[in-house]
Coordinates of C-alpha atoms in Angstrom, one line a residue:
M19 CA 8.1 -11.5 55.0
P20 CA 6.5 -9.9 58.8
E21 CA 9.6 -9.8 60.9
L22 CA 9.4 -8.9 64.4
P23 CA 8.1 -5.5 64.7
E24 CA 5.5 -6.7 62.3
V25 CA 4.6 -9.6 64.4
Q26 CA 4.9 -7.3 67.3
T27 CA 2.7 -5.0 65.9
V28 CA 0.3 -7.4 64.9
V29 CA 0.3 -8.4 68.5
N30 CA 0.2 -5.2 70.0
D31 CA -2.7 -4.2 67.4
L32 CA -4.3 -8.2 68.9
I33 CA -4.4 -7.1 72.5
A34 CA -5.7 -3.3 71.8
A35 CA -8.7 -5.0 69.9
K36 CA -9.4 -6.7 72.7
L37 CA -9.1 -9.5 71.5
V38 CA -7.7 -11.6 75.1
G39 CA -11.2 -12.4 77.3
Q40 CA -13.1 -13.5 74.4
K41 CA -14.4 -16.5 74.1
I42 CA -14.1 -18.5 70.3
L43 CA -17.0 -19.8 69.3
K44 CA -16.3 -22.1 66.5
I45 CA -14.1 -21.3 63.4
E46 CA -14.3 -21.9 60.1
I47 CA -11.6 -23.5 57.8
R48 CA -11.5 -22.2 54.0
W49 CA -7.6 -23.6 53.3
P50 CA -7.5 -27.1 55.6
K51 CA -3.8 -26.7 54.8
I52 CA -3.2 -23.6 56.9
I53 CA -3.6 -26.2 59.6
A54 CA 0.2 -27.1 60.7
E55 CA -1.4 -29.3 64.0
P56 CA -3.2 -31.4 64.5
G57 CA -5.7 -32.0 61.1
T58 CA -8.6 -29.9 60.7
E59 CA -11.7 -31.7 62.3
K60 CA -9.5 -32.1 65.5
F61 CA -8.1 -28.5 65.1
T62 CA -11.4 -27.2 65.0
T63 CA -13.4 -29.3 68.0
E64 CA -10.9 -28.8 70.5
I65 CA -10.1 -24.2 69.3
Q66 CA -14.1 -24.6 70.1
N67 CA -15.1 -23.2 73.1
R68 CA -11.1 -21.6 74.3
K69 CA -11.1 -18.9 76.1
I70 CA -8.6 -16.1 74.9
T71 CA -6.1 -15.6 78.8
A72 CA -3.1 -13.8 76.8
I73 CA -1.0 -12.7 73.0
T74 CA 2.2 -12.6 72.9
R75 CA 5.3 -13.1 70.8
R76 CA 8.6 -15.3 70.1
G77 CA 10.7 -14.6 67.4
K78 CA 8.1 -14.5 64.3
F79 CA 6.0 -16.9 65.7
I80 CA 2.4 -14.9 67.0
I81 CA 1.7 -17.0 70.4
I82 CA -2.4 -17.1 71.4
E83 CA -2.9 -18.2 75.1
L84 CA -6.2 -20.3 75.5
K85 CA -8.1 -21.5 78.4
P86 CA -8.9 -24.6 78.7
V87 CA -4.8 -24.3 78.4
K88 CA -3.9 -24.9 74.5
F89 CA -1.4 -22.7 72.3
L90 CA -2.2 -21.2 69.3
L91 CA 0.7 -20.6 67.6
V92 CA 0.3 -18.7 64.0
H93 CA 3.9 -18.0 61.8
L94 CA 2.8 -15.2 59.2
R95 CA 5.5 -16.2 56.7
M96 CA 5.4 -14.2 53.2
S97 CA 1.7 -12.2 53.4
G98 CA -0.5 -13.0 56.7
K99 CA -2.7 -10.5 58.3
F100 CA -5.9 -10.8 60.3
F101 CA -8.7 -8.9 60.3
L102 CA -11.8 -7.7 62.7
T103 CA -15.4 -7.8 61.0
M104 CA -18.7 -7.9 61.6
P105 CA -20.5 -11.7 60.5
D106 CA -21.8 -9.9 57.6
W107 CA -18.8 -8.7 55.8
P108 CA -18.1 -10.2 52.6
I109 CA -15.9 -13.3 53.1
S110 CA -12.5 -12.7 50.3
K111 CA -11.4 -14.9 48.1
H112 CA -7.8 -15.0 50.3
E113 CA -9.8 -15.0 54.1
H114 CA -8.9 -18.9 54.8
L115 CA -9.3 -18.5 58.8
I116 CA -12.2 -17.2 60.5
F117 CA -13.1 -16.6 63.6
S118 CA -16.3 -16.1 65.4
L119 CA -15.7 -14.6 69.0
S120 CA -18.4 -14.4 71.7
D121 CA -18.5 -10.2 71.2
G122 CA -20.2 -10.8 68.2
R123 CA -17.3 -9.9 65.8
Q124 CA -15.0 -12.3 63.3
L125 CA -10.7 -12.6 63.6
R126 CA -10.3 -13.4 59.9
Y127 CA -7.6 -14.7 58.5
H128 CA -5.5 -13.6 55.4
D129 CA -2.9 -15.0 53.4
T130 CA -3.3 -14.5 49.5
R131 CA -0.2 -16.7 49.3
K132 CA -1.1 -19.6 52.2
F133 CA 1.9 -19.3 53.3
G134 CA 1.4 -18.9 56.9
R135 CA 0.6 -21.8 59.0
F136 CA -1.4 -22.7 62.6
W137 CA -0.5 -25.2 65.6
L138 CA -3.0 -25.8 68.0
V139 CA -0.8 -27.8 70.8
D140 CA -0.2 -28.4 74.0
Q141 CA 3.3 -27.0 75.1
P142 CA 4.9 -23.8 72.7
E143 CA 8.2 -25.4 72.9
K144 CA 7.3 -28.3 70.8
V145 CA 7.1 -25.4 67.7
I146 CA 9.6 -22.6 68.8
G147 CA 11.8 -25.0 71.0
K148 CA 14.7 -24.1 68.9
L149 CA 14.0 -20.5 68.3
G150 CA 17.8 -18.2 69.5
V151 CA 17.5 -15.4 72.2
E152 CA 15.2 -12.9 70.8
P153 CA 17.5 -9.0 70.7
L154 CA 15.0 -6.7 72.5
S155 CA 15.4 -9.3 75.4
I156 CA 18.3 -8.7 78.7
E157 CA 19.4 -12.0 77.6
F158 CA 20.9 -10.5 74.2
T159 CA 24.4 -9.1 75.3
V160 CA 28.0 -8.7 73.7
E161 CA 28.4 -11.8 75.3
I162 CA 25.5 -13.5 73.6
L163 CA 26.3 -12.5 70.6
T164 CA 30.2 -13.1 70.6
E165 CA 30.0 -16.7 71.2
N166 CA 27.3 -16.9 68.6
L167 CA 30.0 -15.1 65.7
R168 CA 32.7 -16.7 66.9
K169 CA 31.9 -20.7 66.7
H170 CA 30.7 -20.1 62.6
H171 CA 32.5 -19.4 59.6
R172 CA 29.6 -18.3 58.3
Q173 CA 28.9 -15.2 56.0
I174 CA 27.1 -12.6 58.6
K175 CA 24.3 -11.9 56.8
P176 CA 22.7 -15.7 56.7
L177 CA 23.7 -16.0 60.1
L178 CA 21.2 -13.4 60.9
L179 CA 18.5 -14.6 59.4
D180 CA 19.4 -18.7 60.9
Q181 CA 16.2 -18.0 63.6
T182 CA 18.4 -20.7 65.7
I183 CA 20.6 -17.8 66.1
I184 CA 18.8 -14.4 66.4
A185 CA 15.1 -15.2 66.8
G186 CA 12.7 -12.3 65.1
L187 CA 15.8 -11.3 62.2
G188 CA 14.8 -11.0 58.7
N189 CA 15.9 -9.6 55.2
I190 CA 14.2 -6.0 55.8
Y191 CA 16.4 -6.0 59.9
A192 CA 19.0 -7.6 58.6
D193 CA 20.2 -4.9 55.7
E194 CA 20.2 -2.6 58.3
A195 CA 21.6 -2.9 60.8
L196 CA 24.7 -4.0 58.7
W197 CA 24.5 -1.4 57.3
E198 CA 24.3 0.5 60.6
A199 CA 27.1 -1.0 62.3
G200 CA 29.5 -0.8 58.8
I201 CA 29.6 -4.3 58.3
H202 CA 29.5 -6.1 54.0
P203 CA 27.6 -8.8 54.6
L204 CA 29.7 -11.5 52.5
R205 CA 31.4 -10.8 55.8
T206 CA 32.3 -14.0 57.6
A207 CA 30.9 -14.0 61.2
D208 CA 34.0 -15.5 63.2
S209 CA 36.2 -12.8 61.1
L210 CA 34.4 -9.6 62.7
N211 CA 36.6 -8.2 66.0
N212 CA 35.6 -7.2 69.3
Q213 CA 34.5 -3.8 68.2
E214 CA 32.5 -4.7 65.3
I215 CA 30.4 -6.8 66.9
A216 CA 30.1 -4.6 70.4
S217 CA 28.4 -2.3 66.7
L218 CA 26.5 -5.2 65.6
H219 CA 24.8 -5.7 69.1
K220 CA 23.8 -1.8 69.2
A221 CA 23.0 -2.1 65.7
I222 CA 19.9 -5.1 65.4
P223 CA 18.1 -3.5 68.7
K224 CA 18.1 0.0 67.4
V225 CA 16.6 -1.2 64.3
L226 CA 14.5 -3.3 65.4
Q227 CA 12.9 -0.8 68.1
Q228 CA 12.9 2.0 64.8
G229 CA 10.4 -0.5 63.1
L230 CA 8.4 -1.2 66.6
A231 CA 8.0 2.4 66.9
N232 CA 6.9 3.1 63.5
Q233 CA 4.3 -0.2 63.7
G234 CA 6.4 -2.4 60.8
T235 CA 7.5 -1.8 57.6
S236 CA 4.9 -2.1 54.4
L237 CA 6.5 -2.5 51.5
G238 CA 4.3 -1.5 48.3
N239 CA 0.8 -1.1 48.1
G240 CA 0.5 -5.0 47.3
Q241 CA -2.4 -7.3 49.1
G242 CA 0.4 -9.0 50.1
N243 CA 2.3 -6.1 52.0
F244 CA 2.5 -5.9 55.8
Q245 CA -0.2 -4.9 57.4
S246 CA -1.5 -5.6 60.4
V247 CA -4.8 -6.0 62.0
D248 CA -6.1 -2.0 60.5
R249 CA -3.6 -0.4 59.2
R250 CA 0.1 -0.9 57.5
G251 CA 3.4 0.3 59.0
R252 CA 5.3 3.4 58.5
N253 CA 8.7 2.2 58.7
Q254 CA 9.4 1.8 54.9
E255 CA 9.5 5.9 55.2
A256 CA 13.2 5.4 57.6
L257 CA 14.6 2.7 56.2
K258 CA 18.2 3.8 55.1
I259 CA 19.2 0.8 52.8
F260 CA 17.2 -1.4 51.9
R261 CA 15.2 -1.4 48.7
R262 CA 17.3 2.1 47.9
S263 CA 19.8 0.2 46.0
G264 CA 20.6 3.4 43.1
Q265 CA 20.4 5.6 45.9
A266 CA 22.9 7.9 47.8
C267 CA 24.2 6.4 51.0
P268 CA 22.9 8.7 53.9
R269 CA 25.6 8.8 55.6
C270 CA 28.4 9.0 53.3
G271 CA 26.4 9.4 49.7
T272 CA 28.1 6.3 47.9
T273 CA 25.6 4.9 45.7
I274 CA 23.9 2.4 47.5
E275 CA 24.2 -1.4 45.7
R276 CA 22.1 -4.4 45.2
L277 CA 23.7 -7.9 45.4
K278 CA 22.3 -11.2 46.6
V279 CA 23.9 -13.0 50.0
G280 CA 22.3 -16.7 50.3
Q281 CA 19.7 -16.5 47.4
R282 CA 19.1 -12.9 49.3
S283 CA 18.1 -10.0 48.1
T284 CA 21.0 -7.6 50.1
H285 CA 21.6 -4.0 50.0
I286 CA 25.4 -2.3 50.7
C287 CA 26.8 0.8 50.9
P288 CA 30.6 0.0 49.8
H289 CA 31.8 2.4 50.8
C290 CA 30.4 2.6 54.8
Q291 CA 30.4 -1.4 54.6
K292 CA 34.6 -2.6 53.1
I293 CA 34.8 -6.7 52.8

């Protein structure tokens, strides 16, 4: 599933492709369940002839601001991705939304698993109002992290994946951050001491910034793997622990192990991350 670095990479690429300023002339919905709100007929009618004025991100959501004022929110889920093409390009069976733009191009939404969703709303808070702190923002302080951890007797890995606590973290970067901080994913959040919390607070932005600098993580070569508008990510080459089971830990040389935590595949170094 695309996480903060992947979603921000898509946002950056859509902006670089000069999507801002384009008008949506029409939309073709080829898989109605992709539309979460409103109904497909209203969605089609209300989005037509609106101008794209800004593209931003909140957590794992893409926010496309429109004029007259509306907000198009997109969650890519497991395998969603955007492509920009000309209208005569063949339509694949996995392209479920096609936006025709005022400059003659089409913005197509491709999703092999059909898990992605679109919302067209008056206020974004209706959909994203409960998201937690942005981990690359100045609001993500060690004090805020400490407060969130101290009040939860939950395993630290599932807590980091809770979008109401920290927005944008997912399985890849949670594993990388916990390894970076030397914290076992089965530890309870309220068991971490001040030094461990400070290490985790430093590790989370570090692994996210690395992922963003490498334009996201693309695991494998299948159609369901992350790809931005016109390119794959490079961060898979820089991962230290995620999907490295059986290999040597880059810090101590111990064999990396894989286990299940909260039903999620998790990777640890048993020497660096003692429970």
